[in-house]
JSON list of C-alpha atoms and ligand atoms in Angstrom, two decimals:
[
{"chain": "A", "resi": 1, "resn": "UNK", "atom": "CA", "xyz": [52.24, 20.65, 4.43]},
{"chain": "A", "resi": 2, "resn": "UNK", "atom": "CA", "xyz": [49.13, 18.99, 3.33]},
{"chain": "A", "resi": 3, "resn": "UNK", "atom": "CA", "xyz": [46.53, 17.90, 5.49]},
{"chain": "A", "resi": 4, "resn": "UNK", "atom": "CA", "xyz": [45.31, 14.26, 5.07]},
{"chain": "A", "resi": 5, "resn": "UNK", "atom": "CA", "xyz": [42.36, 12.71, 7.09]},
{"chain": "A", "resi": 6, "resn": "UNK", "atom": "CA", "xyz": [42.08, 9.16, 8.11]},
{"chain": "A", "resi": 7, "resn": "UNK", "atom": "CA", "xyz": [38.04, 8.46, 8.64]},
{"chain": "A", "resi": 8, "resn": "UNK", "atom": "CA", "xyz": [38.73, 7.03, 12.34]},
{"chain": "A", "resi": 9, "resn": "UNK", "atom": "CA", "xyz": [35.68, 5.14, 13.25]},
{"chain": "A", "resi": 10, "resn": "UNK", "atom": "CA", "xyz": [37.24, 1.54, 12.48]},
{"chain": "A", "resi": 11, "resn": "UNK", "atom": "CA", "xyz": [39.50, -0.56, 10.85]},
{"chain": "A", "resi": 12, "resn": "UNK", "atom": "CA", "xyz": [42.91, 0.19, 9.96]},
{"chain": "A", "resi": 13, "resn": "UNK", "atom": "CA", "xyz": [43.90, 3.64, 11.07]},
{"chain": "A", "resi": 14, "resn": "UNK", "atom": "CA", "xyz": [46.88, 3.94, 12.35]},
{"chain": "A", "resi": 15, "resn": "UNK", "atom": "CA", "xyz": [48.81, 2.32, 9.56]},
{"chain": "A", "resi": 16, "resn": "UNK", "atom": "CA", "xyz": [47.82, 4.77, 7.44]},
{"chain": "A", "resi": 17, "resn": "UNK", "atom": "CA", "xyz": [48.89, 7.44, 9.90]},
{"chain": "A", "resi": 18, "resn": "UNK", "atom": "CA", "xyz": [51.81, 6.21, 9.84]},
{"chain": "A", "resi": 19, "resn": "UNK", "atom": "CA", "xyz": [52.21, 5.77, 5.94]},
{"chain": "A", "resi": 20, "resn": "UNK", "atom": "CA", "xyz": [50.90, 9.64, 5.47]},
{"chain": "A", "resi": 21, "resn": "UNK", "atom": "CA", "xyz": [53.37, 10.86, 7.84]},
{"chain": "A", "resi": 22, "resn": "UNK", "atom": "CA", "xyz": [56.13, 8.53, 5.98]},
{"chain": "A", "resi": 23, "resn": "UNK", "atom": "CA", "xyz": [55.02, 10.82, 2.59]},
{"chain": "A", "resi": 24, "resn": "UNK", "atom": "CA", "xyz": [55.87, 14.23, 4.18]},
{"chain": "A", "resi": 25, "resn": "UNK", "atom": "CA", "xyz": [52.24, 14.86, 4.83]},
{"chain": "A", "resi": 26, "resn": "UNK", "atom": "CA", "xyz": [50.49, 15.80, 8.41]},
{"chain": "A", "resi": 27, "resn": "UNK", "atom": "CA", "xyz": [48.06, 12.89, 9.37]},
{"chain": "A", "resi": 28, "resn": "UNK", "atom": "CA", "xyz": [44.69, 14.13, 11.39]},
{"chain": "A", "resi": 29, "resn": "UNK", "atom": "CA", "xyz": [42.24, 11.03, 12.52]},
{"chain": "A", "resi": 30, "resn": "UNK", "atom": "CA", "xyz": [39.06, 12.27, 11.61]},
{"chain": "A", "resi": 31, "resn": "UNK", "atom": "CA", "xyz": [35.82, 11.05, 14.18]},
{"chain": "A", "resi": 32, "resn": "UNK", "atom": "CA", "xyz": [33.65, 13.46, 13.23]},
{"chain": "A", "resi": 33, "resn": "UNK", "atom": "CA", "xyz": [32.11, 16.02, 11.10]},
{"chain": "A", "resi": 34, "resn": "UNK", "atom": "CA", "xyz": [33.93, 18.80, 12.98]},
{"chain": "A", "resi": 35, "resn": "UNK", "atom": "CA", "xyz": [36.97, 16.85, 12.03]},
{"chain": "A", "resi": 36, "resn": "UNK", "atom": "CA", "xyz": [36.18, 16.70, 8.54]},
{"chain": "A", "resi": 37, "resn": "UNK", "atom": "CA", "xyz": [36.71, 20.37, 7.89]},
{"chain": "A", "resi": 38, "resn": "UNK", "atom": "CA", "xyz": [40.20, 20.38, 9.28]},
{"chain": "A", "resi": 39, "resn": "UNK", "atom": "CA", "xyz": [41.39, 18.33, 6.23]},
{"chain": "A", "resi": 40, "resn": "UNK", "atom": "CA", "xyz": [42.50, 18.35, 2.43]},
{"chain": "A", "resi": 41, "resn": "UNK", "atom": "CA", "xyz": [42.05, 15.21, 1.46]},
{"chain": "A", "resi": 42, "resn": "UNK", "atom": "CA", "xyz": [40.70, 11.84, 3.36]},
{"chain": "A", "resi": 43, "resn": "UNK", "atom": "CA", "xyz": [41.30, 8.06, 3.05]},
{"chain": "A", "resi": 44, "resn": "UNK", "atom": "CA", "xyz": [39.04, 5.39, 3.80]},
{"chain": "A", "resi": 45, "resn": "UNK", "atom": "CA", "xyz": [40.65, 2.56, 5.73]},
{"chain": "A", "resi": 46, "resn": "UNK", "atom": "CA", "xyz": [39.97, -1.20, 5.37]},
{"chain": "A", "resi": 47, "resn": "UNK", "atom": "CA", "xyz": [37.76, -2.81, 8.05]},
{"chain": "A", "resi": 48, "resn": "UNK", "atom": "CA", "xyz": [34.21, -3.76, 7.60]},
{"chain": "A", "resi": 49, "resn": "UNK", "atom": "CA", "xyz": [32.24, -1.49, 5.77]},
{"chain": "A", "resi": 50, "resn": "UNK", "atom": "CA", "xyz": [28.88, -2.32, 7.40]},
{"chain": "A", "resi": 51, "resn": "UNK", "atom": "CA", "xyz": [30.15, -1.72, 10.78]},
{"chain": "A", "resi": 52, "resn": "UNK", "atom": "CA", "xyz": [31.78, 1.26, 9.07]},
{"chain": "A", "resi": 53, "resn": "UNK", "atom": "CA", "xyz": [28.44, 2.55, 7.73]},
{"chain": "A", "resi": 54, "resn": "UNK", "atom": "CA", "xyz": [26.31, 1.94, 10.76]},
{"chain": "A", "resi": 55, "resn": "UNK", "atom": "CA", "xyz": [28.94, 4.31, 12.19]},
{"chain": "A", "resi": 56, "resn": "UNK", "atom": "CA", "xyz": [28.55, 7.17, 10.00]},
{"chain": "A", "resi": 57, "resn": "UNK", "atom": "CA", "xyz": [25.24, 7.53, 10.58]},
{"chain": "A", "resi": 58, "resn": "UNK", "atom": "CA", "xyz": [25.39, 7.51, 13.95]},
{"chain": "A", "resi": 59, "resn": "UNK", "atom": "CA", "xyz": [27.47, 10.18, 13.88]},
{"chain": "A", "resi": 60, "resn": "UNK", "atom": "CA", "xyz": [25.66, 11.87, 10.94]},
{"chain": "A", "resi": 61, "resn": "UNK", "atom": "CA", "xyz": [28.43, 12.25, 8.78]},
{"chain": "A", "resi": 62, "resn": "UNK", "atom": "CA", "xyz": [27.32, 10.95, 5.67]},
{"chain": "A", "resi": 63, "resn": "UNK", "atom": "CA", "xyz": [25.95, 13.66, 4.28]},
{"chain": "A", "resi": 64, "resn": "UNK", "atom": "CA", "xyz": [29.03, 15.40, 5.43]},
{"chain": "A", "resi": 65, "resn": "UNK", "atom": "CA", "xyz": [31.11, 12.94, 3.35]},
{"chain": "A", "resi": 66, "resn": "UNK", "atom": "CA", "xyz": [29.30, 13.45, 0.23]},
{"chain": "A", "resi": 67, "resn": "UNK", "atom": "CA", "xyz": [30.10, 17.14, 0.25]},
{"chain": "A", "resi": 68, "resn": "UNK", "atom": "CA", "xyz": [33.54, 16.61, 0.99]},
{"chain": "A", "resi": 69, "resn": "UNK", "atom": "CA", "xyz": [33.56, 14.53, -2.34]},
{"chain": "A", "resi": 70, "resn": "UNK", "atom": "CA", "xyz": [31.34, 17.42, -3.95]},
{"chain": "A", "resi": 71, "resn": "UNK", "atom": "CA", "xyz": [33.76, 20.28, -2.97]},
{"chain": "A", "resi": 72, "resn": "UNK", "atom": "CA", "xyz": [36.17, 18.21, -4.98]},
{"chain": "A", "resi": 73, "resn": "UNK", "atom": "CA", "xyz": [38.49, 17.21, -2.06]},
{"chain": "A", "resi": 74, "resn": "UNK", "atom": "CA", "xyz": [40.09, 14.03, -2.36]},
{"chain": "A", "resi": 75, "resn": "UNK", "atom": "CA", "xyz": [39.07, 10.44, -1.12]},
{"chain": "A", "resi": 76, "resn": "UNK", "atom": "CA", "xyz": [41.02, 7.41, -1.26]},
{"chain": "A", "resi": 77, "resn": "UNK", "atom": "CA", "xyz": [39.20, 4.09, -0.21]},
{"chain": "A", "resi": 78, "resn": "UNK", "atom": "CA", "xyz": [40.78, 1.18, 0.84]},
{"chain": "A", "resi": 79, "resn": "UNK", "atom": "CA", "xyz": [38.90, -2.21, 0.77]},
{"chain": "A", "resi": 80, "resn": "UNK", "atom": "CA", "xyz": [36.19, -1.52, 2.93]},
{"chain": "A", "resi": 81, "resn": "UNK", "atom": "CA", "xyz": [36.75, 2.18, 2.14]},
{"chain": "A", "resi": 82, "resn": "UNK", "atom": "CA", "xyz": [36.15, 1.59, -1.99]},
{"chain": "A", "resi": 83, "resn": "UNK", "atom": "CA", "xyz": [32.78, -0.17, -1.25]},
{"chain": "A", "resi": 84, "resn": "UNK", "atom": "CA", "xyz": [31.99, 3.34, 0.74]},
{"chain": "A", "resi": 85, "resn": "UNK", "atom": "CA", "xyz": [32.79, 5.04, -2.52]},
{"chain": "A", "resi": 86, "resn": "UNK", "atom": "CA", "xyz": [31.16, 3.10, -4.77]},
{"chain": "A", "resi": 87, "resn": "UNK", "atom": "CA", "xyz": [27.57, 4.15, -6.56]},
{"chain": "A", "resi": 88, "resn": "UNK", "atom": "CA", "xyz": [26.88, 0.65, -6.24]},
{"chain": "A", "resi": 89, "resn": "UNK", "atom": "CA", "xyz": [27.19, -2.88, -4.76]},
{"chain": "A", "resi": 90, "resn": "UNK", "atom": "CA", "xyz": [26.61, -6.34, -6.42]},
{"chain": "A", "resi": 91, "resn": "UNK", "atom": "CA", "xyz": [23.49, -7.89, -4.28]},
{"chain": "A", "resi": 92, "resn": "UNK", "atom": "CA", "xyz": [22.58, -4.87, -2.30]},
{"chain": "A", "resi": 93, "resn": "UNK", "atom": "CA", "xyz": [19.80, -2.20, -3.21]},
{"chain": "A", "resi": 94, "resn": "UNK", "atom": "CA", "xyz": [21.24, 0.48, -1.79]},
{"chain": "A", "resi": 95, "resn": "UNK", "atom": "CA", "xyz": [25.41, 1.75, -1.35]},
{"chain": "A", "resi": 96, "resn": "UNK", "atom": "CA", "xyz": [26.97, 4.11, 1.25]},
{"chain": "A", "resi": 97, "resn": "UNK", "atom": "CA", "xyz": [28.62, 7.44, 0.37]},
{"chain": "A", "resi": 98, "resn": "UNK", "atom": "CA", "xyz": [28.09, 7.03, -3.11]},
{"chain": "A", "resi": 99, "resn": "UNK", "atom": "CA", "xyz": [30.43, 8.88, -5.17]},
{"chain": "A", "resi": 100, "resn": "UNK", "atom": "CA", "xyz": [32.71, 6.24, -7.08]},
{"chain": "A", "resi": 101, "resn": "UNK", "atom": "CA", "xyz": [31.13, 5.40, -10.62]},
{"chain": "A", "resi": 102, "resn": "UNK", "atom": "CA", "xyz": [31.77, 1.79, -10.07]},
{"chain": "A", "resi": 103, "resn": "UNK", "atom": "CA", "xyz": [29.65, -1.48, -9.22]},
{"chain": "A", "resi": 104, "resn": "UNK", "atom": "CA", "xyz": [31.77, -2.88, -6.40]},
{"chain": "A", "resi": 105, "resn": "UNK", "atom": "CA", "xyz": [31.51, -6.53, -5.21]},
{"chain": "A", "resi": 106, "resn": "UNK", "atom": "CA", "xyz": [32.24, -7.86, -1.59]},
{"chain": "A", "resi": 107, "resn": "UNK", "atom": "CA", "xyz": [34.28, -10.51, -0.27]},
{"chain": "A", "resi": 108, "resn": "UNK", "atom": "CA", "xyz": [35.31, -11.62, -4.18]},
{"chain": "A", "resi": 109, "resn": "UNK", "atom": "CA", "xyz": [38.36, -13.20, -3.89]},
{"chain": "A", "resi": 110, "resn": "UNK", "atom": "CA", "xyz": [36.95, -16.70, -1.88]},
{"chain": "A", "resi": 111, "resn": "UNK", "atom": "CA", "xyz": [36.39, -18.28, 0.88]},
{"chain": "A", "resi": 112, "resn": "UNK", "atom": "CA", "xyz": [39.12, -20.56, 1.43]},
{"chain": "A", "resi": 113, "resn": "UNK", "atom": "CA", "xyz": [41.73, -18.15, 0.41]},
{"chain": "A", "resi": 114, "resn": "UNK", "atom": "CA", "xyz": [40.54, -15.28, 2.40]},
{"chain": "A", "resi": 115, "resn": "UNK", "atom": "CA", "xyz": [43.70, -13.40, 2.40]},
{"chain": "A", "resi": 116, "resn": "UNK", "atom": "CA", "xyz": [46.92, -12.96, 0.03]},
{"chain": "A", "resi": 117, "resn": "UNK", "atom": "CA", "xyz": [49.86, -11.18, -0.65]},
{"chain": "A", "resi": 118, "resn": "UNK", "atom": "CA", "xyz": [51.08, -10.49, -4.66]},
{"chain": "A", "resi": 119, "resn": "UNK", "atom": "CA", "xyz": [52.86, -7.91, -6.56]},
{"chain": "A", "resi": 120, "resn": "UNK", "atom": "CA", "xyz": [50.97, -5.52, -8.53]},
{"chain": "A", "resi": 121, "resn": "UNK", "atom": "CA", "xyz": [51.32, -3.36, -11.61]},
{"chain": "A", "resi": 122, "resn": "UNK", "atom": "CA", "xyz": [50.04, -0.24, -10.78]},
{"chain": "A", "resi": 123, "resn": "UNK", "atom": "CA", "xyz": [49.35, 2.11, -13.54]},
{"chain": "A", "resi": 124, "resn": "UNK", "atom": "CA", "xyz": [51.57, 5.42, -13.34]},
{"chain": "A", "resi": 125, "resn": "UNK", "atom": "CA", "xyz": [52.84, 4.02, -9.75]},
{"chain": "A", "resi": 126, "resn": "UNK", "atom": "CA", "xyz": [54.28, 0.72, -9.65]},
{"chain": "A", "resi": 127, "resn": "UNK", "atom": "CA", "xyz": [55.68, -2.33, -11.44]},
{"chain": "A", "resi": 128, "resn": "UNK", "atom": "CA", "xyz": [55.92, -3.95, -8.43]},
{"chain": "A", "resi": 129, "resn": "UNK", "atom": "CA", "xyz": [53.39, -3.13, -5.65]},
{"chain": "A", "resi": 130, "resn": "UNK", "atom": "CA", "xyz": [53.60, -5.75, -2.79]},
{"chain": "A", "resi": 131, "resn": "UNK", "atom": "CA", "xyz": [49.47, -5.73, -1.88]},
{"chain": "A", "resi": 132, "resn": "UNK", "atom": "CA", "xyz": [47.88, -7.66, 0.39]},
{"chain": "A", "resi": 133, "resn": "UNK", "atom": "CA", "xyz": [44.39, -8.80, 0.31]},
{"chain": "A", "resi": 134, "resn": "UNK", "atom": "CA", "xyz": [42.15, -8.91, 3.31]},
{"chain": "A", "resi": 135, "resn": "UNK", "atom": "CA", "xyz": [38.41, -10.22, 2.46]},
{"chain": "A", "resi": 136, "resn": "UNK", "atom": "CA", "xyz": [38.56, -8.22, -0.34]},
{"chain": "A", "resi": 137, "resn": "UNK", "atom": "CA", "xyz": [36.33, -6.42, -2.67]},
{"chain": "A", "resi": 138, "resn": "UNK", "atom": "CA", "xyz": [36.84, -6.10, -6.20]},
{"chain": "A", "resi": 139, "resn": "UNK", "atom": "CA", "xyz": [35.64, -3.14, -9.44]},
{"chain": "A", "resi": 140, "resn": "UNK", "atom": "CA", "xyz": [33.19, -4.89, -11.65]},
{"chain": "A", "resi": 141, "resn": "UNK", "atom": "CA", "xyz": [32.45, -2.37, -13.75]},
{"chain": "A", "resi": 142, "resn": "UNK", "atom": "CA", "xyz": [33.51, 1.36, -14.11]},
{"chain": "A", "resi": 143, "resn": "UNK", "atom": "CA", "xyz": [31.84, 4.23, -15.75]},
{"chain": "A", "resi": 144, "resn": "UNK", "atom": "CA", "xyz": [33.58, 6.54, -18.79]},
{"chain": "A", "resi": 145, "resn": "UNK", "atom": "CA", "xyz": [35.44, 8.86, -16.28]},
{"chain": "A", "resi": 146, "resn": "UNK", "atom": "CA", "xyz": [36.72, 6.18, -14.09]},
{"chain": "A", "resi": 147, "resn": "UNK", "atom": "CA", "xyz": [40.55, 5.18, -15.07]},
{"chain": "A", "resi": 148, "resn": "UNK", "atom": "CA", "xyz": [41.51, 1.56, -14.36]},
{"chain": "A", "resi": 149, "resn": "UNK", "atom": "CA", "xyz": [45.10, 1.84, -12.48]},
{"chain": "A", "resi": 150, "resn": "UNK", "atom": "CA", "xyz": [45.08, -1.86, -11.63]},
{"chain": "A", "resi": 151, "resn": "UNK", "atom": "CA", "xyz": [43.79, -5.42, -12.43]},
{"chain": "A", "resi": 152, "resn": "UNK", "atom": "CA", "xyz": [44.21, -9.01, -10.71]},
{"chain": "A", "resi": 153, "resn": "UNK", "atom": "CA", "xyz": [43.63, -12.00, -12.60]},
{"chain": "A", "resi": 154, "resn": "UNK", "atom": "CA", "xyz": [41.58, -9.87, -14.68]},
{"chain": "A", "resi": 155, "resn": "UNK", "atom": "CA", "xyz": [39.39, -7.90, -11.90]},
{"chain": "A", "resi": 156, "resn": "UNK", "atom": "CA", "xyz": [39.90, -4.23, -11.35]},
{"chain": "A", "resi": 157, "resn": "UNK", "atom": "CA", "xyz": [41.26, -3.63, -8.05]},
{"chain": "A", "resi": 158, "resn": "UNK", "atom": "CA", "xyz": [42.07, -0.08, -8.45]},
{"chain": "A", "resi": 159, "resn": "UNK", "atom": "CA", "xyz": [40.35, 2.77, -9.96]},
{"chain": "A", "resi": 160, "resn": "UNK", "atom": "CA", "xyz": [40.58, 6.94, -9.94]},
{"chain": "A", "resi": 161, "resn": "UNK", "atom": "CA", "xyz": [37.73, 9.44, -11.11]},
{"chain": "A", "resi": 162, "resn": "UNK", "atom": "CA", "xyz": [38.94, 12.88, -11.06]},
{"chain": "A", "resi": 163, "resn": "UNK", "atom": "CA", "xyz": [39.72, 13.66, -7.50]},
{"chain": "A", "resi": 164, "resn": "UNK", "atom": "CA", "xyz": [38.89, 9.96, -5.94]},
{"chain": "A", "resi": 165, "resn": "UNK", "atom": "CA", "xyz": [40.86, 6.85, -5.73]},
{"chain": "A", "resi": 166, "resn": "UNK", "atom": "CA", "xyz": [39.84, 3.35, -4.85]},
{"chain": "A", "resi": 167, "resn": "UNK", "atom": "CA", "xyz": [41.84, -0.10, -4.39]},
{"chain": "A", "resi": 168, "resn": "UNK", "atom": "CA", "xyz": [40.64, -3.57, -3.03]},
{"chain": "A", "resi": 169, "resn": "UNK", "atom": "CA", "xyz": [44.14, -4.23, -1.28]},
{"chain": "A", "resi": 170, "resn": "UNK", "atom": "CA", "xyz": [45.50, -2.49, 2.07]},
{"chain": "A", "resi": 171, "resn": "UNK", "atom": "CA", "xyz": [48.73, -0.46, 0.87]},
{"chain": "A", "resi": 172, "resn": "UNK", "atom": "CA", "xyz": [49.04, 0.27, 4.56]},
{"chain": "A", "resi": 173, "resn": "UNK", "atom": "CA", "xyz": [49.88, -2.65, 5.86]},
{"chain": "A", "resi": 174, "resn": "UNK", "atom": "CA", "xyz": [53.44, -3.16, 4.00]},
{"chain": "A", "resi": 175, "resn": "UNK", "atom": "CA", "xyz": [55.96, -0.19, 4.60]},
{"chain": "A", "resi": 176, "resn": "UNK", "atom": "CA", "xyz": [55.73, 0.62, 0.83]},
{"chain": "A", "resi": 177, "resn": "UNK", "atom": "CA", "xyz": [54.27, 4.37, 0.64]},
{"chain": "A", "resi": 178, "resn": "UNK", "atom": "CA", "xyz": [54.08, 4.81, -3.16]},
{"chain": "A", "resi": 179, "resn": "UNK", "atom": "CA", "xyz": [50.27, 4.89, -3.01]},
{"chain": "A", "resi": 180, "resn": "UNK", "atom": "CA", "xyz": [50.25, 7.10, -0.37]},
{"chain": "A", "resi": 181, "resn": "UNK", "atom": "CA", "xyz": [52.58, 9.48, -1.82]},
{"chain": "A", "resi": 182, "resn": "UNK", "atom": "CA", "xyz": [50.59, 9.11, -4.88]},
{"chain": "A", "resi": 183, "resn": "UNK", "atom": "CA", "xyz": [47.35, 10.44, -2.75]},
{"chain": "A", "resi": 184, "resn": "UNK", "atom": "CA", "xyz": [49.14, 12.77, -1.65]},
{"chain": "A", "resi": 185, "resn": "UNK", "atom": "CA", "xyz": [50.26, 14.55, -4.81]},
{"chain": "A", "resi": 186, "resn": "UNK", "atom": "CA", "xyz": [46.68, 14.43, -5.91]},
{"chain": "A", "resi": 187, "resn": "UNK", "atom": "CA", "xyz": [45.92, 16.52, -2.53]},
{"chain": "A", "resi": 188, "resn": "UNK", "atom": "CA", "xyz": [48.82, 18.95, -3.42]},
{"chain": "A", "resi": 189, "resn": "UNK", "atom": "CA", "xyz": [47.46, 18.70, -6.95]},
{"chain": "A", "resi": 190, "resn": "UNK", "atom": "CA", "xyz": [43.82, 19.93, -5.52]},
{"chain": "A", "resi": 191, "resn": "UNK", "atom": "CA", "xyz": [44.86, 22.64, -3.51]},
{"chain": "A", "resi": 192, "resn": "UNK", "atom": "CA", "xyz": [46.95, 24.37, -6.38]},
{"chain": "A", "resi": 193, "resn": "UNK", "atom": "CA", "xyz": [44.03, 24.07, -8.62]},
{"chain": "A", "resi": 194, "resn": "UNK", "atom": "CA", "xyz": [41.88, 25.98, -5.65]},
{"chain": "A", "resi": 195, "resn": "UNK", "atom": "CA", "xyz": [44.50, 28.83, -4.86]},
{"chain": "A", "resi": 196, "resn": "UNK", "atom": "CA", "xyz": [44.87, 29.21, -8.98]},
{"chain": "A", "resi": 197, "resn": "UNK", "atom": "CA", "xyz": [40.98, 30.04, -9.27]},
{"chain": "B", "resi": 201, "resn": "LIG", "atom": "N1", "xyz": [35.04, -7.63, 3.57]},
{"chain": "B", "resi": 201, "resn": "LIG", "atom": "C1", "xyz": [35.07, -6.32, 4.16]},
{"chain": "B", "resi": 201, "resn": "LIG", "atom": "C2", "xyz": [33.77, -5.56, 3.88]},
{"chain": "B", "resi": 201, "resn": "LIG", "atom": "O1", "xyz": [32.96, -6.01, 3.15]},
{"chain": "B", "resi": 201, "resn": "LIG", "atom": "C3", "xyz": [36.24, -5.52, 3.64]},
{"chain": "B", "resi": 201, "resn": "LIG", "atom": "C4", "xyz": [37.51, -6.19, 4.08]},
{"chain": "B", "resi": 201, "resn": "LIG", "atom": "C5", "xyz": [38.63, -5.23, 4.35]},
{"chain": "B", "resi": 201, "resn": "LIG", "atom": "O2", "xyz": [38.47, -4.01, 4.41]},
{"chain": "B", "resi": 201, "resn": "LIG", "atom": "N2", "xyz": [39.79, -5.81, 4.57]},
{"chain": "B", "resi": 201, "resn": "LIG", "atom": "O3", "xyz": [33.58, -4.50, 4.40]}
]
């Protein structure tokens, strides 16, 4: 059984506890870098990725989280979690963990209609992905190795390079679990490549 990390320092944990243990995998809330090791892959949750960030310094784990992404292990990022990922952020000079070849833009989906609910096409997933939209981010441009899973009235809201994955929406919050299970796979996917070596 796999071993999938949820980065617990806020936001939406234990929905995606419960989706990782709904795809077969063993969840492990992950608070520090001790944690870190323990796991095979790690998602991101939604939240506010400021707060998020002021956290993992505190408890020096950036650096941490960059070699996790490094060592090829995978990441998934969810809202807050894909502007983690990202190399870079519309309007800021600086990003976070800084692995995701993408230019990610906050809060781009309006004030007055902060949050939503629509059905997705999901590249090699879903036709029909129910995903709801919190204050969410969106992919405004990619580099070549970045694969464009999903769009939204024409913005990318989900991407995958190699061994990391990043959507705008919160595929936690419905009790849907084909992203999940799709994480997972690439987990199972990225052990069997490091037992074959
Ligand atoms: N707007 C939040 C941020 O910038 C993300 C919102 C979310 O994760 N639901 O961090």
């Amino acid at each position: 059984m796999v071993k999938i990390g949820v980065l617990a320092l806020q936001g939406a944990v234990s929905e995606h506890i419960r989706s990782i243990e709904a795809c077969g995998a063993q969840a492990i809330t992950v608070k520090s870098k001790s944690d870190l090791a323990l796991v095979d892959g790690l998602i991101l949750p939604g939240g506010e990725s400021t707060a998020m960030r002021k956290l993992i310094d505190r408890f020096e784990m950036l650096e941490p989280l960059q070699q996790f992404a490094a060592a090829g292990k995978p990441m998934f990022g969810t809202c807050a979690g894909l502007i983690l990922l990202a190399k870079k952020l519309v309007g800021y000079d600086f990003s976070h963990i800084s692995v995701l070849d993408a230019k990610v833009e906050r809060n781009s989906f309006g004030r007055q209609v902060d949050s939503f609910e629509t059905s997705l096409a999901i590249k090699d997933i879903a036709e029909d992905f129910p995903a709801v939209f919190i204050r969410a981010p969106h992919i405004v441009g990619v580099g070549e190795d970045v694969e464009v899973l999903a769009r939204f009235e024409g913005k990318i809201v989900m991407a995958r390079q190699g061994y990391l994955l990043g959507c705008s929406f919160h595929p936690e919050l419905t009790a849907d679990h084909r992203i999940t299970a799709y994480f997972t796979e690439m987990v199972e996917d990225s052990l069997a490549l490091t037992v074959n070596i």
